[in-house]
mmCIF file of C-alpha atoms in Angstrom:
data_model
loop_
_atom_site.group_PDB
_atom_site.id
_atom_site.type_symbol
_atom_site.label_atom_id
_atom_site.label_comp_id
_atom_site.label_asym_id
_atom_site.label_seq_id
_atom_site.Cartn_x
_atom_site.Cartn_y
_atom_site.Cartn_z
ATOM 1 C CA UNK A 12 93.600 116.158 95.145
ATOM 2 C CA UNK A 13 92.419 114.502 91.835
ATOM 3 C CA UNK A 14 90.162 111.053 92.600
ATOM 4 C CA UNK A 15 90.512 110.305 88.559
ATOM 5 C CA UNK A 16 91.954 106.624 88.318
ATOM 6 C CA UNK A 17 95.648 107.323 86.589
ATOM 7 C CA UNK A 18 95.814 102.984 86.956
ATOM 8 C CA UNK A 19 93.877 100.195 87.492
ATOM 9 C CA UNK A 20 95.125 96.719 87.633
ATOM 10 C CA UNK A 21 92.075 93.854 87.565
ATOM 11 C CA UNK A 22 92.932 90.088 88.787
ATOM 12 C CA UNK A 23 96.625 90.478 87.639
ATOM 13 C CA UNK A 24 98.597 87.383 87.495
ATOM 14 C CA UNK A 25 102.354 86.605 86.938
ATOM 15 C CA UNK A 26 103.571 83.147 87.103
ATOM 16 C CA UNK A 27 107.294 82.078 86.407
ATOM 17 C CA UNK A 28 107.789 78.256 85.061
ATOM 18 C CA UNK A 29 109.459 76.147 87.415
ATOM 19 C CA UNK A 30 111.850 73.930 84.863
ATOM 20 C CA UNK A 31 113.316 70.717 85.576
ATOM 21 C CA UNK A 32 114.834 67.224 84.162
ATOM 22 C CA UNK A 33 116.804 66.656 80.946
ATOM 23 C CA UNK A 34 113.941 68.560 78.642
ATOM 24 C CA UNK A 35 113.423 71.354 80.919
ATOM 25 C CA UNK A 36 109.618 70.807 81.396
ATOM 26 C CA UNK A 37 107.475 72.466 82.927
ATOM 27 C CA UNK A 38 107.205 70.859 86.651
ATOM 28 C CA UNK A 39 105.147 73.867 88.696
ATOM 29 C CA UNK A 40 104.886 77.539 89.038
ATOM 30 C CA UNK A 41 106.157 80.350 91.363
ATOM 31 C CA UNK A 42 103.003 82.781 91.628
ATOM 32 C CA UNK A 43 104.483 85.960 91.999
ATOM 33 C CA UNK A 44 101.660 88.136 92.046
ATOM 34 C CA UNK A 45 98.317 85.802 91.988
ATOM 35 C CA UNK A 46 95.016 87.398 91.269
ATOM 36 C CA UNK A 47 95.870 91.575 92.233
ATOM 37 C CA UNK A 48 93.141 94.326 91.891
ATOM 38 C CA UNK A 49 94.646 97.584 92.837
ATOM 39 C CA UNK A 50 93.761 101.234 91.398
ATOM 40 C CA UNK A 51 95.998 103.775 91.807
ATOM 41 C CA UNK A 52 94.423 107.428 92.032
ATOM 42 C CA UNK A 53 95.910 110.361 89.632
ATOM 43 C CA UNK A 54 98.153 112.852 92.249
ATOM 44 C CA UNK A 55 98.499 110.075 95.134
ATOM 45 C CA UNK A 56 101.312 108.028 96.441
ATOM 46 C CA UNK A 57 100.301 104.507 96.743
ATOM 47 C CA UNK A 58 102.610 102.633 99.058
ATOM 48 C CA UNK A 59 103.288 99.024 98.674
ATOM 49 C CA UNK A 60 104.741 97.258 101.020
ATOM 50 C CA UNK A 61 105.193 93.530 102.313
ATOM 51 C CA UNK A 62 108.350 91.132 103.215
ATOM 52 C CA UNK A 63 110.951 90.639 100.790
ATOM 53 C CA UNK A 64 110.184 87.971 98.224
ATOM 54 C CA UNK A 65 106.178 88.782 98.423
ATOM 55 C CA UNK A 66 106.067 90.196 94.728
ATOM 56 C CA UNK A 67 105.738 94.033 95.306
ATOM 57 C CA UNK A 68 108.792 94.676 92.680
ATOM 58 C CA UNK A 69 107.165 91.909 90.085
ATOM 59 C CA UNK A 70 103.494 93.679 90.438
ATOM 60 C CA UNK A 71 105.286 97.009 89.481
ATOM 61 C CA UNK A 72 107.236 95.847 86.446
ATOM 62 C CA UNK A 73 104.044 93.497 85.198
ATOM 63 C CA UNK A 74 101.798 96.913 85.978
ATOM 64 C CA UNK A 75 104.214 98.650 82.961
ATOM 65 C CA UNK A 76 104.757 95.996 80.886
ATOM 66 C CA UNK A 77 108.537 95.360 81.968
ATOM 67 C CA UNK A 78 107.017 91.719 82.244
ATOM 68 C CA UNK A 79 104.565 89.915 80.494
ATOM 69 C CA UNK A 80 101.450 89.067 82.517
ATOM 70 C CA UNK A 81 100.590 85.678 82.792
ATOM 71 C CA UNK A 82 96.661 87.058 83.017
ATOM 72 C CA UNK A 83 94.590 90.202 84.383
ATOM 73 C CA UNK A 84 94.553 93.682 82.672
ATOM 74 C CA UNK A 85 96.487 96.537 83.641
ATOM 75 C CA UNK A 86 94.945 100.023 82.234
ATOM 76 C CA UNK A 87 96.532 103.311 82.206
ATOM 77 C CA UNK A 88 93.874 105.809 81.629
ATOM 78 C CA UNK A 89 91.391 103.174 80.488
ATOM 79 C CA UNK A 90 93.894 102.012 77.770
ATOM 80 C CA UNK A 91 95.315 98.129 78.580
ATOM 81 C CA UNK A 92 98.594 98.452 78.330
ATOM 82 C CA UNK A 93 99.010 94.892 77.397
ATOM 83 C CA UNK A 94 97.091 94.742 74.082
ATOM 84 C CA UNK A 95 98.613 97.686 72.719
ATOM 85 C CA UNK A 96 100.549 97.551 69.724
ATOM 86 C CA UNK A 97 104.465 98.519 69.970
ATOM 87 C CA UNK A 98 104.015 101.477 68.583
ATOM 88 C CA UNK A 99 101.897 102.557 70.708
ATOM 89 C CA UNK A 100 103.230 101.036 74.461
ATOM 90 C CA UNK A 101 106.288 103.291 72.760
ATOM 91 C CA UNK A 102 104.323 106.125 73.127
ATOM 92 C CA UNK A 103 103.000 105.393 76.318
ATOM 93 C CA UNK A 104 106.279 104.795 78.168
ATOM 94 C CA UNK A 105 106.842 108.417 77.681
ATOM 95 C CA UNK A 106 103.784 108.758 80.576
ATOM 96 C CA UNK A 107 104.901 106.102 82.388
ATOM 97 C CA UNK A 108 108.295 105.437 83.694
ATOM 98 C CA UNK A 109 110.468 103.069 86.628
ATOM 99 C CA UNK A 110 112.994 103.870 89.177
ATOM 100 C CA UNK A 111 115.221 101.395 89.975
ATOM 101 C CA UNK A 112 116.387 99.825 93.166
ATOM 102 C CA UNK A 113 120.119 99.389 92.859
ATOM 103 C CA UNK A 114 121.238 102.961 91.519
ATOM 104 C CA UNK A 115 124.998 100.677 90.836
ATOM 105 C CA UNK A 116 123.827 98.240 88.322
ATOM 106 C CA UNK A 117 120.648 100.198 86.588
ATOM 107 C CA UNK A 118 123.386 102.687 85.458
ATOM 108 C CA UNK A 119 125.241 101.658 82.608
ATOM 109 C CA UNK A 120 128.875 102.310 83.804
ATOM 110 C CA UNK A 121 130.258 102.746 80.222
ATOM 111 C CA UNK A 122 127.848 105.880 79.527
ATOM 112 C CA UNK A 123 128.293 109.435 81.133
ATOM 113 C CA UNK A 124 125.513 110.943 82.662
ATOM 114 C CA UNK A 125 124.787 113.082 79.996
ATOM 115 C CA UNK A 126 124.123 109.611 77.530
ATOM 116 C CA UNK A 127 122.554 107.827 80.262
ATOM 117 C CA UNK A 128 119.538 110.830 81.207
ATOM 118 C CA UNK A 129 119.833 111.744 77.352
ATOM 119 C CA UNK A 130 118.675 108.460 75.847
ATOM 120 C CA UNK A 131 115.384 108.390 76.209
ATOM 121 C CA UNK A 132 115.098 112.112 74.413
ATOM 122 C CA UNK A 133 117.113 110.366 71.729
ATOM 123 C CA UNK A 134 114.918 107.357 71.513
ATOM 124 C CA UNK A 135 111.706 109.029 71.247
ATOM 125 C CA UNK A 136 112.748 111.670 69.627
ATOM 126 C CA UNK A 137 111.958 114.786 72.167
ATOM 127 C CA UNK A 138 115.232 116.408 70.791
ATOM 128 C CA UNK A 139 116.421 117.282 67.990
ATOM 129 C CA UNK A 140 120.051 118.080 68.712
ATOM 130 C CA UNK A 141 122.903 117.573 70.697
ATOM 131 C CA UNK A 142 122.930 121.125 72.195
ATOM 132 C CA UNK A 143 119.044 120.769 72.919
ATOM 133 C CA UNK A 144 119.264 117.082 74.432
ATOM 134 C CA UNK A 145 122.159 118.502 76.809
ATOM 135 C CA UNK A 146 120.187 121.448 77.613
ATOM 136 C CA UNK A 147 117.350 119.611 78.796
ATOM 137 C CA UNK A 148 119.217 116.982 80.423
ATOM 138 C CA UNK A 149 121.388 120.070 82.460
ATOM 139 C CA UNK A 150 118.009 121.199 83.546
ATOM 140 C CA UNK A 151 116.922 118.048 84.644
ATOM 141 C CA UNK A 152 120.261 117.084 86.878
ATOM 142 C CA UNK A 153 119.538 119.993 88.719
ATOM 143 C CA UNK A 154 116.203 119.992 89.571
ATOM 144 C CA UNK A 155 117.116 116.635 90.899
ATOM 145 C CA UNK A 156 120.049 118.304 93.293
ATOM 146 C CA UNK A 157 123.194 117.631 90.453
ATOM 147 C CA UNK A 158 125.198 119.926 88.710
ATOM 148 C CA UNK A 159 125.116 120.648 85.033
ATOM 149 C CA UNK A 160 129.241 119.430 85.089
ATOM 150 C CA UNK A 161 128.192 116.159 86.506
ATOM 151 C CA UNK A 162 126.532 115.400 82.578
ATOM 152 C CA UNK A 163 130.325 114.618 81.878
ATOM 153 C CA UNK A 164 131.051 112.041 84.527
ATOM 154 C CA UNK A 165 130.794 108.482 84.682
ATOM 155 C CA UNK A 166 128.269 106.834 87.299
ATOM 156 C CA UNK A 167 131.828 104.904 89.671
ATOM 157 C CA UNK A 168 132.392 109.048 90.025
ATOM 158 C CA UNK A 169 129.397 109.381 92.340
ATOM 159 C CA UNK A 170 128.113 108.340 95.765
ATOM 160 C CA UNK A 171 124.961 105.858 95.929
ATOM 161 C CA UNK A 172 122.856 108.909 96.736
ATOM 162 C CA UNK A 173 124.393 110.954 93.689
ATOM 163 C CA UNK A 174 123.665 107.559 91.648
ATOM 164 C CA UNK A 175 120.045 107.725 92.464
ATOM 165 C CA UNK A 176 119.157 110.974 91.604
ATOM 166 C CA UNK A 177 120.765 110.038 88.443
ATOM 167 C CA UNK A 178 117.827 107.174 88.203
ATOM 168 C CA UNK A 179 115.184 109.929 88.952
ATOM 169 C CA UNK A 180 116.427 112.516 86.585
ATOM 170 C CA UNK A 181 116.076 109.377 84.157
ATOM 171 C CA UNK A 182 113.556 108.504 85.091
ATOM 172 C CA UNK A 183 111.942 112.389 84.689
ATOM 173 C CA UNK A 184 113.485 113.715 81.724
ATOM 174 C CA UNK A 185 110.412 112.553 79.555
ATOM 175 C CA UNK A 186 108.225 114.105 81.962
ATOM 176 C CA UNK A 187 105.577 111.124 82.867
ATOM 177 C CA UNK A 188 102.831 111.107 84.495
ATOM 178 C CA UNK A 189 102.619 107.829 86.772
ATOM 179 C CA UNK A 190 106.089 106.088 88.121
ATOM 180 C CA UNK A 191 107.043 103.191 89.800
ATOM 181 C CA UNK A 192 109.611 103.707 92.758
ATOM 182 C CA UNK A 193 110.799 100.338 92.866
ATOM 183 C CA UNK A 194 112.484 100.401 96.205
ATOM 184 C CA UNK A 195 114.234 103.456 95.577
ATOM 185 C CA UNK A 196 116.054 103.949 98.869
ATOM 186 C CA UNK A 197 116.983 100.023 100.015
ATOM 187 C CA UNK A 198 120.112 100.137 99.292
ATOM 188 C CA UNK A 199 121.035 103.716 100.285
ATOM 189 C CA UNK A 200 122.455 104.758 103.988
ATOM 190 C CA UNK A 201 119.968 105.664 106.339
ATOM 191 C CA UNK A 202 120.884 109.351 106.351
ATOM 192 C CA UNK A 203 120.507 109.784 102.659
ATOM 193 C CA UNK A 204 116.986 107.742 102.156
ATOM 194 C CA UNK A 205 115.177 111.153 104.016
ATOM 195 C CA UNK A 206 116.612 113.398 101.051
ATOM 196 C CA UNK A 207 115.837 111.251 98.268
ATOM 197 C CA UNK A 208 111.959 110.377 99.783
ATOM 198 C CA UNK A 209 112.333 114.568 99.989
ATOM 199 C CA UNK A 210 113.522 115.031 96.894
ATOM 200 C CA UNK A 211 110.965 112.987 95.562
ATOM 201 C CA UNK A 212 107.347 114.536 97.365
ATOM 202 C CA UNK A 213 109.316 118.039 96.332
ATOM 203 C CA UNK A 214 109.039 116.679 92.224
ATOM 204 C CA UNK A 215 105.981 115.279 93.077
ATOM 205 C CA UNK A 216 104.480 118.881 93.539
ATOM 206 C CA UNK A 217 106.393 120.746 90.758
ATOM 207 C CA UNK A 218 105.539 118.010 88.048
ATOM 208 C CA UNK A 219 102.075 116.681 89.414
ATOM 209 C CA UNK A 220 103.259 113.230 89.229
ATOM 210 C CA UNK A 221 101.494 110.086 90.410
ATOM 211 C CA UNK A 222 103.962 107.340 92.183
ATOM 212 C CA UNK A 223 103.059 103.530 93.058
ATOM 213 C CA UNK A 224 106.291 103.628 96.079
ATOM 214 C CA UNK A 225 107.438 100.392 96.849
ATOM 215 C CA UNK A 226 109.285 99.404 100.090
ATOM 216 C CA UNK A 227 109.585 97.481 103.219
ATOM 217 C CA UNK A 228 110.554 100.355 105.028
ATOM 218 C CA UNK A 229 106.993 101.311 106.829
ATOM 219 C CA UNK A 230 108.167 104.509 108.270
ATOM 220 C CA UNK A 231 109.327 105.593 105.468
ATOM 221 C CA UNK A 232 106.072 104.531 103.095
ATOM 222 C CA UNK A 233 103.974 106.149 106.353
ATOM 223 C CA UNK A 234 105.991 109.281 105.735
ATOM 224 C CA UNK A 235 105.387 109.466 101.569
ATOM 225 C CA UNK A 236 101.724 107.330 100.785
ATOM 226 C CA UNK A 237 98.756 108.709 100.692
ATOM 227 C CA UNK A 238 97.045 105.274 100.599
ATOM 228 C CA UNK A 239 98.792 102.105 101.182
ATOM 229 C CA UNK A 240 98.761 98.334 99.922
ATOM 230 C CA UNK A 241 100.030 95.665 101.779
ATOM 231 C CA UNK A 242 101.041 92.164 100.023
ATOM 232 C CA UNK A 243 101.676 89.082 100.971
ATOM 233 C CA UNK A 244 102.719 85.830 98.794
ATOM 234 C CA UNK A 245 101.702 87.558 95.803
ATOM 235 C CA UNK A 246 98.252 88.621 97.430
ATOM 236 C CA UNK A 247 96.819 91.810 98.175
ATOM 237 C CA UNK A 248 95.793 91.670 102.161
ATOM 238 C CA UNK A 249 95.301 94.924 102.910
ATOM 239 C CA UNK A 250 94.246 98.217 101.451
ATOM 240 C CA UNK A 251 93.508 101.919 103.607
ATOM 241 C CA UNK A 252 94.400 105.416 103.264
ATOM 242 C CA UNK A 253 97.401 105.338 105.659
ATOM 243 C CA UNK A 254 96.216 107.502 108.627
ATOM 244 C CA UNK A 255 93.408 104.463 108.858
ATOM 245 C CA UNK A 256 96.076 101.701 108.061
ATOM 246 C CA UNK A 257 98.839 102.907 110.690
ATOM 247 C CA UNK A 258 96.340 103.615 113.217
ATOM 248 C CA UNK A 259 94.024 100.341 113.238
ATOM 249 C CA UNK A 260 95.352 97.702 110.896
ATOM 250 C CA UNK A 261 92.826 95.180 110.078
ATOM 251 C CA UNK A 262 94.267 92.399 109.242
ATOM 252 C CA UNK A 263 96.421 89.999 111.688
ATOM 253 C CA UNK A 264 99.725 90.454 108.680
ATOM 254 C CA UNK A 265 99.361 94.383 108.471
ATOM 255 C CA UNK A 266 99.297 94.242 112.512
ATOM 256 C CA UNK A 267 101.779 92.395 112.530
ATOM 257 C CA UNK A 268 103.946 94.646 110.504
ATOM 258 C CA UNK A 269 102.758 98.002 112.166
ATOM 259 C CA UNK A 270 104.037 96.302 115.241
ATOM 260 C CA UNK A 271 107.563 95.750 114.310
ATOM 261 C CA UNK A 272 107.777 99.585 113.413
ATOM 262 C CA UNK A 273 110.431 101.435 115.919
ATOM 263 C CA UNK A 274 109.863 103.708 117.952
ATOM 264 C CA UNK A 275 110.757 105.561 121.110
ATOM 265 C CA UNK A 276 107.069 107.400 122.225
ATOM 266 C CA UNK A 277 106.734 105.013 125.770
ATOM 267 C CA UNK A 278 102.734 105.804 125.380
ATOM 268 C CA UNK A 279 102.642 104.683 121.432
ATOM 269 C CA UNK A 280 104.600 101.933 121.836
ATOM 270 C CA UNK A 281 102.932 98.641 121.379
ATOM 271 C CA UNK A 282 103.667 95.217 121.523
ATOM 272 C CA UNK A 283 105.548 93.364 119.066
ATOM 273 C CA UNK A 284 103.924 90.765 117.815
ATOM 274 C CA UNK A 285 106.225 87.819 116.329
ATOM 275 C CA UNK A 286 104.795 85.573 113.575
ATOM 276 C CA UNK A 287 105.759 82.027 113.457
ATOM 277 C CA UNK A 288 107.431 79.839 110.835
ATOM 278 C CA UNK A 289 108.668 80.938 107.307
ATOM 279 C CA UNK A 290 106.686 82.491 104.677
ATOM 280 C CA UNK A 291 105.693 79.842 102.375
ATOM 281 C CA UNK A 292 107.260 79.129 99.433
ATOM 282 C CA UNK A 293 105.228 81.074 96.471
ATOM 283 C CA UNK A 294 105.687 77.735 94.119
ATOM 284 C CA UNK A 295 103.423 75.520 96.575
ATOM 285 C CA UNK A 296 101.321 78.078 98.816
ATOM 286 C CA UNK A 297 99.297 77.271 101.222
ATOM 287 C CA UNK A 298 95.204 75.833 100.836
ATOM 288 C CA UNK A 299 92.835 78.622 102.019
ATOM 289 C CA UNK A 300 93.863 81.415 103.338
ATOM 290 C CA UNK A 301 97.821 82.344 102.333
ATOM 291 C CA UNK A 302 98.599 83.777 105.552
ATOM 292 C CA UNK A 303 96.897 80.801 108.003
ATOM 293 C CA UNK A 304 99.886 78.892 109.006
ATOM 294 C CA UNK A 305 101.513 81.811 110.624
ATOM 295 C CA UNK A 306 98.309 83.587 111.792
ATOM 296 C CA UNK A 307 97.808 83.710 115.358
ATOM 297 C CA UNK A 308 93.946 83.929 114.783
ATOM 298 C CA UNK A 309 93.776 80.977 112.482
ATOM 299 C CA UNK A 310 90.776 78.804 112.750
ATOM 300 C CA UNK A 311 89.645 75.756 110.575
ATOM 301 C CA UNK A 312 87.548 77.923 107.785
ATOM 302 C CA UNK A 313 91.398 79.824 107.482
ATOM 303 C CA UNK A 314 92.796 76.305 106.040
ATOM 304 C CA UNK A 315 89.992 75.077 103.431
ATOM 305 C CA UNK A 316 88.578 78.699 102.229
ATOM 306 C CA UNK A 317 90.452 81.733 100.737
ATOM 307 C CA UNK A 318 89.185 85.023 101.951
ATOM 308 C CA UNK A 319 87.767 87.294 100.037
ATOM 309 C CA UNK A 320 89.525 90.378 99.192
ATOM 310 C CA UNK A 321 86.175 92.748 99.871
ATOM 311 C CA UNK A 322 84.845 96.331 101.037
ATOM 312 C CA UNK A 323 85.320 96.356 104.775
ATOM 313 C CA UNK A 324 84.081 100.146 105.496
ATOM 314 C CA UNK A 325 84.470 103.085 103.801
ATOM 315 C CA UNK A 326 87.805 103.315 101.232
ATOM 316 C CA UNK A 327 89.257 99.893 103.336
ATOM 317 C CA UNK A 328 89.814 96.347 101.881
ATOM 318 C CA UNK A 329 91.091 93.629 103.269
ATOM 319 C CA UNK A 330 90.588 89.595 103.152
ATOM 320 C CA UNK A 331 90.325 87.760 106.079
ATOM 321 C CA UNK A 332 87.746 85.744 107.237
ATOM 322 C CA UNK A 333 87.660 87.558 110.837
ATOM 323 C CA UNK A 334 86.481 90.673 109.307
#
């Protein structure tokens, strides 16, 4: 597999304005994603993952530019995306493209599926005619498991698995290079989420692409990553090829997690370890060390000093001040 860097994301910030009395001032922040360093190798899957609300799906959309970044630098190929003129982050999307979540409201129910996969060949200008666009977007419905007559349907005519291959065939028709799977099977039934993770290692292989998966499913992001990321309250914890990760988490969050995962091998199961209290509220985290108050390892340097996130051993990171 290719080590080249495809993305590289240095001391990313995003902060949303907390607004409040009869002006609407500014009154605090929400830190979404606070400080992030992350590089994302060119034929991987990196796997995100963390508890809902932690910022994985606001890191992704900041990392393309869906977002503007309240500070940091995110570079695709060495180019930062975010001083880039609009001409040319136009010409980059084409390399760089987002699957959606919710495969019912990122469709637009008034387009068929032929306008909906066709836009983007319209926008940039891939195609020059009707007969070409619906060529290309016939082609790319079934390489994502549709048929070519489904380009004249509307997206209430198809199940939530049919609506999400319609994302990826989206999603694909401009043939990038480096997507974001923003929680791409959440909202689908368990015994469709295998065929779409399927469906998406199998175009993974055909069109060498590069995919930053984000979930909260860790079976599921065991099953697809190569490496994977673990966040928490905006933070980057944790960071190991997955093998590693799985096998020996390092820090007391990523254990935590691992040990929640089901399973029904008597000899690998382990013991589930429950973290107290709430996760903290991302507008007035915690002094030192995010994860302290619900750490069962905490001591007093956890409360007054933030860990650094650093080079444990080998390709592993992690920040905690027991390592």
């Amino acid at each position: 597999m290719a080590e080249e860097k495809i993305f590289q994301v240095n001391n990313l910030t995003k902060f949303f304005p907390i607004r409040s009395g009869l002006f609407s001032r500014v009154s605090g922040h929400i830190r979404a994603v606070d400080s992030v360093s992350l590089q994302v190798e060119e034929g991987l899957t990196m796997g995100l993952v963390g508890e809902s609300g932690c910022g994985k799906s606001t890191l992704g959309r900041t990392m393309l530019n869906l977002l503007s970044p309240t500070g940091g630098e995110a570079l695709y190929r060495g180019q930062d995306v975010y001083q880039l003129d609009a001409r040319s982050l136009r010409e980059l999307r084409k390399e760089m493209q987002i699957i959606f979540q919710d495969p019912y409201s990122s469709l637009n129910p008034r387009l068929n599926v032929g306008e909906i996969v066709g836009e983007a060949l319209r926008v940039h200008g891939i195609t020059s005619s009707k007969s070409e666009t619906q060529e290309k977007v016939e082609h790319i419905l079934k390489v994502c498991g549709l048929a070519p007559y489904h380009i004249r349907r509307y997206p209430h005519e198809f199940s939530g698995g049919q609506r999400q291959r319609i994302g990826i065939a989206r999603a694909l028709v401009l043939n990038p290079k480096f997507i974001v799977a923003d929680e791409p099977i959440a909202s689908l039934d368990v015994s469709i989420q295998a065929q779409i993770v399927n469906l998406m290692e199998e175009l993974k292989e055909q069109f060498g692409l590069t995919y930053l998966f984000i979930s909260h499913d860790l079976s599921m992001v065991r099953y697809i990553s190569d490496r994977v990321a673990v966040m928490y309250l905006g933070k980057i914890v944790e960071l190991a090829d997955t093998h590693e990760l799985y096998k020996e988490p390092l820090h007391p969050y990523t254990e935590a997690l691992i040990s929640a995962i089901p399973t029904i091998d008597p000899v690998a199961k382990k013991e589930r370890i429950i973290l107290k209290g709430d996760v903290p509220s991302p507008a007035n985290p915690p002094s030192g060390c995010y994860f302290h108050p619900r750490c069962p390892y905490a001591f007093s340097r956890c409360k007054v000093e933030e860990p650094e996130f650093r080079n444990i051993t080998g390709s592993r990171y992690a920040s905690c001040h027991l390592l």
